[in-house]
CSV table of C-alpha atoms in Angstrom, one decimal:
chain,number,residue,atom,x,y,z
E,1,ASP,CA,65.0,210.1,66.0
E,2,VAL,CA,66.9,211.6,63.0
E,3,ILE,CA,64.1,210.6,60.7
E,4,VAL,CA,61.6,212.3,62.9
E,5,ASP,CA,63.4,215.4,63.5
E,6,GLY,CA,64.0,215.7,59.8
E,7,LEU,CA,60.4,215.4,58.9
E,8,ILE,CA,59.3,217.8,61.5
E,9,ARG,CA,61.9,220.3,60.6
E,10,ALA,CA,60.4,219.9,57.0
E,11,GLU,CA,56.9,220.5,58.4
E,12,GLN,CA,56.1,217.1,56.9
E,13,PHE,CA,53.8,216.3,59.8
E,14,THR,CA,51.6,213.7,58.2
E,15,GLU,CA,54.6,211.6,57.2
E,16,ALA,CA,56.1,211.9,60.6
E,17,MET,CA,53.2,210.3,62.3
E,18,PRO,CA,53.7,206.6,61.4
E,19,VAL,CA,57.4,207.0,62.0
E,20,ILE,CA,56.7,208.2,65.5
E,21,ASP,CA,54.0,205.4,66.0
E,22,THR,CA,56.5,202.7,65.2
E,23,MET,CA,59.2,204.3,67.5
E,24,ILE,CA,56.5,204.3,70.5
E,25,ALA,CA,55.4,200.7,69.8
E,26,LYS,CA,59.0,199.6,70.3
E,27,ASN,CA,59.7,201.9,73.2
E,28,PRO,CA,56.3,202.5,75.0
E,29,ASP,CA,57.7,203.9,78.1
E,30,GLU,CA,59.9,206.7,76.7
E,31,LEU,CA,58.0,209.8,77.5
E,32,ASN,CA,59.9,212.1,75.1
E,33,LEU,CA,58.6,210.0,72.1
E,34,HIS,CA,55.0,210.6,73.4
E,35,LEU,CA,55.6,214.3,73.8
E,36,THR,CA,57.0,214.3,70.3
E,37,ARG,CA,53.9,212.7,69.0
E,38,ILE,CA,51.6,215.2,70.8
E,39,GLY,CA,53.7,217.9,69.2
E,40,ILE,CA,53.0,216.4,65.6
E,41,LEU,CA,49.2,216.2,66.4
E,42,ASP,CA,49.4,219.8,67.7
E,43,ALA,CA,51.0,220.8,64.4
E,44,LEU,CA,48.3,219.0,62.5
E,45,GLY,CA,45.6,220.8,64.3
E,46,ARG,CA,44.2,217.7,65.9
E,47,LYS,CA,43.3,219.4,69.1
E,48,THR,CA,41.1,216.7,70.3
E,49,ALA,CA,43.7,214.0,69.9
E,50,VAL,CA,46.3,216.1,71.7
E,51,ALA,CA,43.8,216.5,74.6
E,52,GLU,CA,43.2,212.6,74.6
E,53,SER,CA,47.1,211.6,74.1
E,54,PHE,CA,48.1,214.0,77.1
E,55,GLN,CA,45.3,212.4,79.3
E,56,ALA,CA,46.6,208.9,78.4
E,57,LEU,CA,50.0,210.1,79.4
E,58,THR,CA,49.2,211.5,82.8
E,59,THR,CA,47.5,208.0,83.5
E,60,GLN,CA,50.8,206.1,82.3
E,61,PHE,CA,52.8,208.3,84.2
E,62,PRO,CA,50.8,209.4,87.1
E,63,ASP,CA,53.6,210.6,89.5
E,64,ASN,CA,55.1,213.2,86.6
E,65,ASP,CA,54.2,216.5,87.8
E,66,ASP,CA,55.9,218.1,85.0
E,67,LEU,CA,53.6,216.2,82.6
E,68,GLN,CA,50.3,217.4,84.3
E,69,ALA,CA,51.4,220.8,84.4
E,70,ARG,CA,52.0,220.8,80.6
E,71,LEU,CA,48.5,219.5,80.2
E,72,VAL,CA,47.1,222.3,82.2
E,73,ASP,CA,49.3,224.9,80.3
E,74,TRP,CA,47.9,223.4,77.0
E,75,TYR,CA,44.3,223.5,78.1
E,76,LEU,CA,44.7,227.1,79.4
E,77,ALA,CA,46.2,228.2,75.9
E,78,ASN,CA,43.7,226.2,73.9
E,79,ASP,CA,40.4,225.6,75.5
E,80,PRO,CA,40.2,226.1,79.2
E,81,ALA,CA,36.3,226.2,79.5
E,82,GLY,CA,35.8,223.2,77.3
E,83,ALA,CA,38.7,221.5,79.0
E,84,GLU,CA,37.0,221.6,82.5
E,85,GLU,CA,33.9,219.7,81.0
E,86,THR,CA,35.9,217.2,79.4
E,87,LEU,CA,38.2,216.4,82.3
E,88,ARG,CA,35.2,216.2,84.7
E,89,SER,CA,33.4,213.7,82.5
E,90,TRP,CA,36.4,211.7,82.3
E,91,ALA,CA,36.8,212.0,86.1
E,92,ARG,CA,33.2,211.0,86.7
E,93,ALA,CA,33.7,208.0,84.7
E,94,GLY,CA,36.4,206.8,87.1
E,95,ASP,CA,39.6,208.5,85.8
E,96,ASP,CA,41.3,209.9,88.8
E,97,GLY,CA,44.2,211.1,86.9
E,98,ALA,CA,41.7,213.4,85.0
E,99,GLY,CA,40.3,214.5,88.2
E,100,VAL,CA,44.1,215.6,89.4
E,101,VAL,CA,44.5,217.5,86.2
E,102,LEU,CA,40.9,218.9,86.5
E,103,VAL,CA,41.7,220.4,90.1
E,104,ARG,CA,44.8,221.9,89.0
E,105,LEU,CA,43.2,223.5,86.1
E,106,VAL,CA,40.4,224.8,88.4
E,107,ALA,CA,42.8,226.2,90.8
E,108,GLU,CA,44.7,227.9,87.9
E,109,ARG,CA,41.7,229.5,86.4
E,110,ARG,CA,39.3,230.4,89.3
E,111,GLY,CA,41.5,229.9,92.3
E,112,PRO,CA,41.7,227.5,95.5
E,113,ASP,CA,38.2,227.8,96.8
E,114,ALA,CA,36.7,226.7,93.4
E,115,ALA,CA,39.4,223.8,93.2
E,116,GLN,CA,38.3,222.8,96.9
E,117,GLN,CA,34.7,222.5,95.8
E,118,GLU,CA,35.8,220.6,92.8
E,119,ILE,CA,37.5,218.1,95.1
E,120,ASP,CA,34.4,217.7,97.3
E,121,ALA,CA,32.4,216.8,94.1
E,122,LEU,CA,35.0,214.2,92.8
E,123,ILE,CA,35.3,212.6,96.3
E,124,GLY,CA,31.5,212.7,96.3
E,125,ALA,CA,31.2,210.9,92.9
E,126,GLY,CA,33.5,208.1,94.1
E,127,GLY,CA,37.1,209.4,93.5
E,128,ASP,CA,40.0,208.4,95.5
E,129,ALA,CA,39.8,209.9,99.0
E,130,GLY,CA,43.4,209.6,99.5
E,131,VAL,CA,44.5,211.2,96.1
E,132,PHE,CA,42.1,214.1,96.4
E,133,GLY,CA,42.4,214.7,100.1
E,134,ALA,CA,46.1,215.0,99.5
E,135,MET,CA,45.4,217.6,97.0
E,136,ARG,CA,43.1,219.6,99.5
E,137,ALA,CA,45.8,219.5,101.8
E,138,ALA,CA,48.4,221.0,99.1
E,139,LEU,CA,45.8,223.7,98.3
E,140,ASP,CA,45.3,224.5,101.9
E,141,PHE,CA,49.2,224.7,102.4
E,142,ASP,CA,49.5,226.9,99.4
E,143,VAL,CA,47.0,229.5,100.8
E,144,GLY,CA,48.7,229.6,104.4
E,145,ARG,CA,46.5,227.3,106.0
E,146,SER,CA,49.6,225.0,106.8
E,147,ASP,CA,48.4,223.5,110.3
E,148,ALA,CA,45.2,222.1,108.7
E,149,ALA,CA,47.1,220.8,105.8
E,150,ILE,CA,49.8,219.1,108.2
E,151,ALA,CA,47.0,217.7,110.1
E,152,ALA,CA,45.2,216.4,107.2
E,153,MET,CA,48.5,214.8,105.7
E,154,GLN,CA,49.1,212.9,109.1
E,155,ALA,CA,45.7,211.7,109.1
E,156,LEU,CA,46.1,210.3,105.5
E,157,ILE,CA,49.2,208.6,106.7
E,158,THR,CA,47.5,207.1,109.8
E,159,GLU,CA,44.8,205.7,107.6
E,160,THR,CA,47.3,204.2,105.2
E,161,PRO,CA,49.3,201.7,107.0
E,162,THR,CA,51.7,200.7,104.3
E,163,GLY,CA,52.4,200.8,100.3
E,164,ALA,CA,53.1,203.4,97.9
E,165,ALA,CA,50.4,205.8,98.7
E,166,ARG,CA,51.5,206.0,102.2
E,167,GLN,CA,55.0,207.0,100.9
E,168,ARG,CA,53.8,209.6,98.7
E,169,TYR,CA,51.7,211.1,101.8
E,170,GLN,CA,55.0,211.0,103.8
E,171,THR,CA,57.1,212.6,101.2
E,172,THR,CA,54.3,215.4,100.9
E,173,LEU,CA,54.2,215.9,104.7
E,174,ALA,CA,57.9,216.2,104.7
E,175,THR,CA,57.9,218.9,102.2
E,176,MET,CA,55.3,220.7,104.2
E,177,LEU,CA,57.2,220.3,107.3
E,178,ASP,CA,60.5,221.2,105.8
E,179,ALA,CA,58.7,224.6,104.3
E,180,THR,CA,57.5,225.5,107.9
E,181,GLY,CA,60.9,225.3,109.5
E,182,ARG,CA,60.9,221.7,110.6
E,183,ARG,CA,63.6,220.2,108.6
E,184,ASN,CA,64.7,217.7,111.3
E,185,ALA,CA,61.2,216.2,111.6
E,186,ALA,CA,61.0,216.2,107.6
E,187,GLU,CA,64.3,214.4,107.5
E,188,ALA,CA,63.1,211.8,110.0
E,189,LEU,CA,60.2,211.3,108.2
E,190,LEU,CA,62.0,210.9,104.6
E,191,GLU,CA,64.4,208.3,106.4
E,192,GLU,CA,61.3,206.3,107.1
E,193,VAL,CA,60.2,206.0,103.7
E,194,VAL,CA,63.8,205.5,102.3
E,195,GLN,CA,64.3,202.8,105.0
E,196,GLU,CA,61.0,201.0,103.6
E,197,ASN,CA,61.8,201.5,99.8
E,198,PRO,CA,65.6,202.5,99.1
E,199,ALA,CA,64.3,203.1,95.5
E,200,ASN,CA,61.7,205.7,96.2
E,201,ILE,CA,62.4,208.4,93.7
E,202,GLU,CA,60.5,211.2,95.1
E,203,ALA,CA,62.0,210.8,98.6
E,204,ASN,CA,65.6,210.6,97.3
E,205,VAL,CA,65.1,213.6,95.2
E,206,LEU,CA,64.1,215.5,97.9
E,207,ARG,CA,66.8,214.4,100.1
E,208,ALA,CA,69.2,215.5,97.3
E,209,GLY,CA,67.7,218.8,97.2
E,210,TRP,CA,68.5,219.2,100.9
E,211,LEU,CA,71.9,218.1,100.5
E,212,LEU,CA,72.5,220.7,97.9
E,213,ASP,CA,71.1,223.4,100.2
E,214,ARG,CA,73.8,222.4,102.6
E,215,GLY,CA,76.4,222.6,99.8
E,216,GLN,CA,77.0,218.8,99.9
E,217,ALA,CA,76.8,218.7,96.2
E,218,HIS,CA,79.2,215.3,95.7
E,219,GLU,CA,76.7,213.4,97.9
E,220,ALA,CA,73.8,214.9,96.2
E,221,VAL,CA,75.0,213.7,92.8
E,222,VAL,CA,75.4,210.0,94.0
E,223,ILE,CA,71.8,210.1,94.8
E,224,LEU,CA,70.8,212.0,91.9
E,225,ARG,CA,72.8,209.8,89.3
E,226,ALA,CA,70.9,206.6,90.7
E,227,ALA,CA,67.5,208.3,90.4
E,228,ILE,CA,68.2,209.5,86.9
E,229,ASP,CA,69.2,205.8,85.9
E,230,ARG,CA,65.6,204.7,86.9
E,231,GLU,CA,63.8,207.8,85.5
E,232,PRO,CA,65.8,209.2,82.4
E,233,ASP,CA,62.9,211.4,81.4
E,234,ASN,CA,62.5,213.1,84.9
E,235,ALA,CA,63.2,216.8,84.3
E,236,GLY,CA,63.3,217.5,88.1
E,237,ILE,CA,66.0,215.3,88.7
E,238,LEU,CA,67.9,216.8,85.9
E,239,ARG,CA,67.3,220.4,87.3
E,240,LEU,CA,68.8,219.2,90.6
E,241,LEU,CA,71.7,217.6,88.7
E,242,ALA,CA,72.5,220.8,86.9
E,243,GLU,CA,72.5,222.7,90.3
E,244,ALA,CA,74.7,220.2,91.7
E,245,HIS,CA,77.1,220.5,88.7
E,246,ARG,CA,76.9,224.2,89.2
E,247,GLN,CA,77.9,224.1,92.7
E,248,LEU,CA,80.9,222.1,91.8
E,249,ASP,CA,82.1,224.6,88.9
E,250,GLU,CA,81.3,221.7,86.3
E,251,THR,CA,79.8,224.1,83.8
E,252,ASP,CA,79.9,221.8,80.8
E,253,LEU,CA,77.8,219.1,82.8
E,254,GLN,CA,75.7,221.9,84.2
E,255,ALA,CA,74.8,222.7,80.5
E,256,ARG,CA,74.3,219.1,79.5
E,257,MET,CA,71.9,218.6,82.5
E,258,LEU,CA,69.8,222.0,81.7
E,259,ALA,CA,69.6,220.9,77.8
E,260,LEU,CA,68.4,217.5,78.7
E,261,ALA,CA,65.7,218.8,81.2
E,262,VAL,CA,64.5,220.8,78.3
E,263,GLU,CA,64.6,218.1,75.9
E,264,VAL,CA,62.7,215.5,78.2
E,265,SER,CA,60.1,218.0,79.2
E,266,ASP,CA,59.6,219.3,75.6
E,267,PHE,CA,60.3,222.8,76.2
E,268,ALA,CA,58.4,223.2,79.3
E,269,SER,CA,58.4,226.8,80.2
E,270,GLN,CA,60.3,226.7,83.4
E,271,ASP,CA,63.0,224.5,82.0
E,272,ALA,CA,63.4,226.5,78.8
E,273,VAL,CA,63.7,229.7,80.7
E,274,ARG,CA,66.3,228.2,83.0
E,275,TYR,CA,68.3,227.1,80.2
E,276,ALA,CA,68.0,230.3,78.3
E,277,ALA,CA,69.4,232.4,81.2
E,278,PHE,CA,72.3,229.9,81.4
E,279,LEU,CA,72.9,230.7,77.6
E,280,GLN,CA,72.5,234.3,77.9
E,281,ALA,CA,75.2,234.3,80.8
E,282,ALA,CA,77.3,232.5,78.4
E,283,ASP,CA,76.6,235.2,75.7
E,284,ARG,CA,74.9,232.5,73.4
E,285,LEU,CA,72.1,234.8,72.6
E,286,GLY,CA,71.1,233.2,69.4
E,287,VAL,CA,70.8,229.6,70.9
E,288,ALA,CA,69.0,231.1,73.9
E,289,ILE,CA,66.4,232.8,71.6
E,290,ASP,CA,65.9,229.6,69.7
E,291,VAL,CA,65.1,227.7,73.1
E,292,LEU,CA,62.4,230.3,74.1
E,293,GLN,CA,61.0,230.4,70.5
E,294,GLU,CA,60.5,226.7,70.7
E,295,ALA,CA,58.8,227.0,74.1
E,296,GLN,CA,56.6,229.9,73.1
E,297,ARG,CA,55.5,227.6,70.3
E,298,ARG,CA,54.4,225.1,72.6
E,299,SER,CA,53.0,227.6,75.2
E,300,PRO,CA,52.1,230.7,73.2
E,301,THR,CA,50.5,232.7,76.2
E,302,ASN,CA,53.1,231.6,78.9
E,303,LEU,CA,54.2,235.2,80.3
E,304,THR,CA,57.5,234.1,81.8
E,305,VAL,CA,58.6,232.9,78.3
E,306,LEU,CA,57.3,235.9,76.6
E,307,ILE,CA,59.2,238.1,79.0
E,308,GLY,CA,62.5,236.3,78.2
E,309,LEU,CA,61.9,236.6,74.7
E,310,GLY,CA,61.3,240.3,74.8
E,311,ASP,CA,64.3,240.8,76.8
E,312,LEU,CA,66.5,238.9,74.3
E,313,TYR,CA,64.9,240.8,71.3
E,314,VAL,CA,65.8,244.1,73.1
E,315,ARG,CA,69.3,242.8,73.8
E,316,THR,CA,69.8,241.8,70.3
E,317,ARG,CA,68.1,245.0,69.0
E,318,ASP,CA,65.4,243.1,67.2
E,319,TRP,CA,62.9,246.0,67.5
E,320,PRO,CA,60.1,244.1,65.5
E,321,ARG,CA,60.0,241.1,67.3
E,322,ALA,CA,60.3,243.0,70.5
E,323,ASP,CA,57.3,244.9,69.5
E,324,ARG,CA,55.4,241.8,68.6
E,325,ILE,CA,56.2,240.2,71.9
E,326,GLU,CA,54.8,243.5,73.6
E,327,GLN,CA,51.6,243.1,71.9
E,328,GLN,CA,51.2,239.4,72.5
E,329,MET,CA,51.7,240.2,76.2
E,330,ARG,CA,48.9,242.7,76.0
E,331,ASP,CA,46.8,240.0,74.3
E,332,VAL,CA,47.3,237.7,77.2
E,333,GLY,CA,45.7,240.3,79.3
E,334,GLY,CA,45.6,240.7,83.2
E,335,PRO,CA,47.6,243.3,85.1
E,336,ASP,CA,50.7,241.3,85.1
E,337,ALA,CA,50.8,240.8,81.3
E,338,VAL,CA,50.0,244.4,80.8
E,339,ALA,CA,52.6,245.8,83.3
E,340,ASN,CA,55.2,243.7,81.8
E,341,ALA,CA,54.3,244.6,78.3
E,342,ASP,CA,54.7,248.4,79.6
E,343,THR,CA,58.1,247.4,81.1
E,344,LEU,CA,59.3,245.8,77.7
E,345,ARG,CA,58.1,248.7,75.9
E,346,ASN,CA,60.2,251.2,78.2
E,347,LYS,CA,63.2,249.1,77.8
E,348,SER,CA,63.0,249.0,74.1
E,349,LEU,CA,62.4,252.7,73.9
E,350,VAL,CA,65.6,253.3,76.1
E,351,ALA,CA,67.6,251.0,74.0
E,352,GLN,CA,66.6,252.7,71.1
E,353,GLY,CA,67.3,256.2,72.4
E,354,ARG,CA,63.7,257.3,72.2
E,355,ASN,CA,62.7,257.7,75.9
């Protein structure tokens, strides 16, 4: 790690490649090593290799939602139109993981109706009806068709009597039931999952989140510690651990969990923004800026990251950088980006006494 970090900091990316490849050969299931390799490929401008590497990881770690979200973000920033065709060709060749990412990308770019049409095409081409049926239900739920979504998930569970797929469907349904005010039913469903498989990460993490909602942080920590021991690169677990330690007033441990979430997600926007907010509250503005700059380097058009950086530059009275962030927001385009650029401009002018 020290050697690779040194080579990256020195921008000796070509020299870093064989070192990181050797490390991955010895630790093939360490996600963070793979993400570091992708970062090196991206720095070398090898966009095709980045896309292929991301896609291989979504197959290797199929239940990692953060990873799939990062792939979508990368495509949106680099080649959204070309990405659809690439993912579509992989999906039609039998790669359901590519199909999952494709649906997410289409939903992000063209909305839920276009994503539903994509799902129909994928199922028609022989894609896993369960996987894509669950995605269809999730899209329905997100746009307010909760009854249809819940009925679809119940049907999938009935059609899948045992196994990991059934447990995934039950956990998804539990999330939907909870979001519609039926937590008792959701907890009963999760209890069934945990009875069948006590080590089910997704179900246990959801249970821990509910314990935190009730202020039962000690109990949540027990569950989450067991989960992170099995999946040390799971940023979602680390986020919940950070919240548990916050509730227990364990600030040092909270900071550690937030920093680890940033590390294992390779500066994913939500983790970077959350950690930067913590650092700002501790008046560690320079470190907060460093974190968001790294996140922006990986996702240059992410509006949440740009907003955070702009506010920090105003707070530190770095007017040239604040102006640059304002322009980058305008370059992103769209009403939200433009409105936030205007807000940043006004904040900057007021702080300079030029309003």
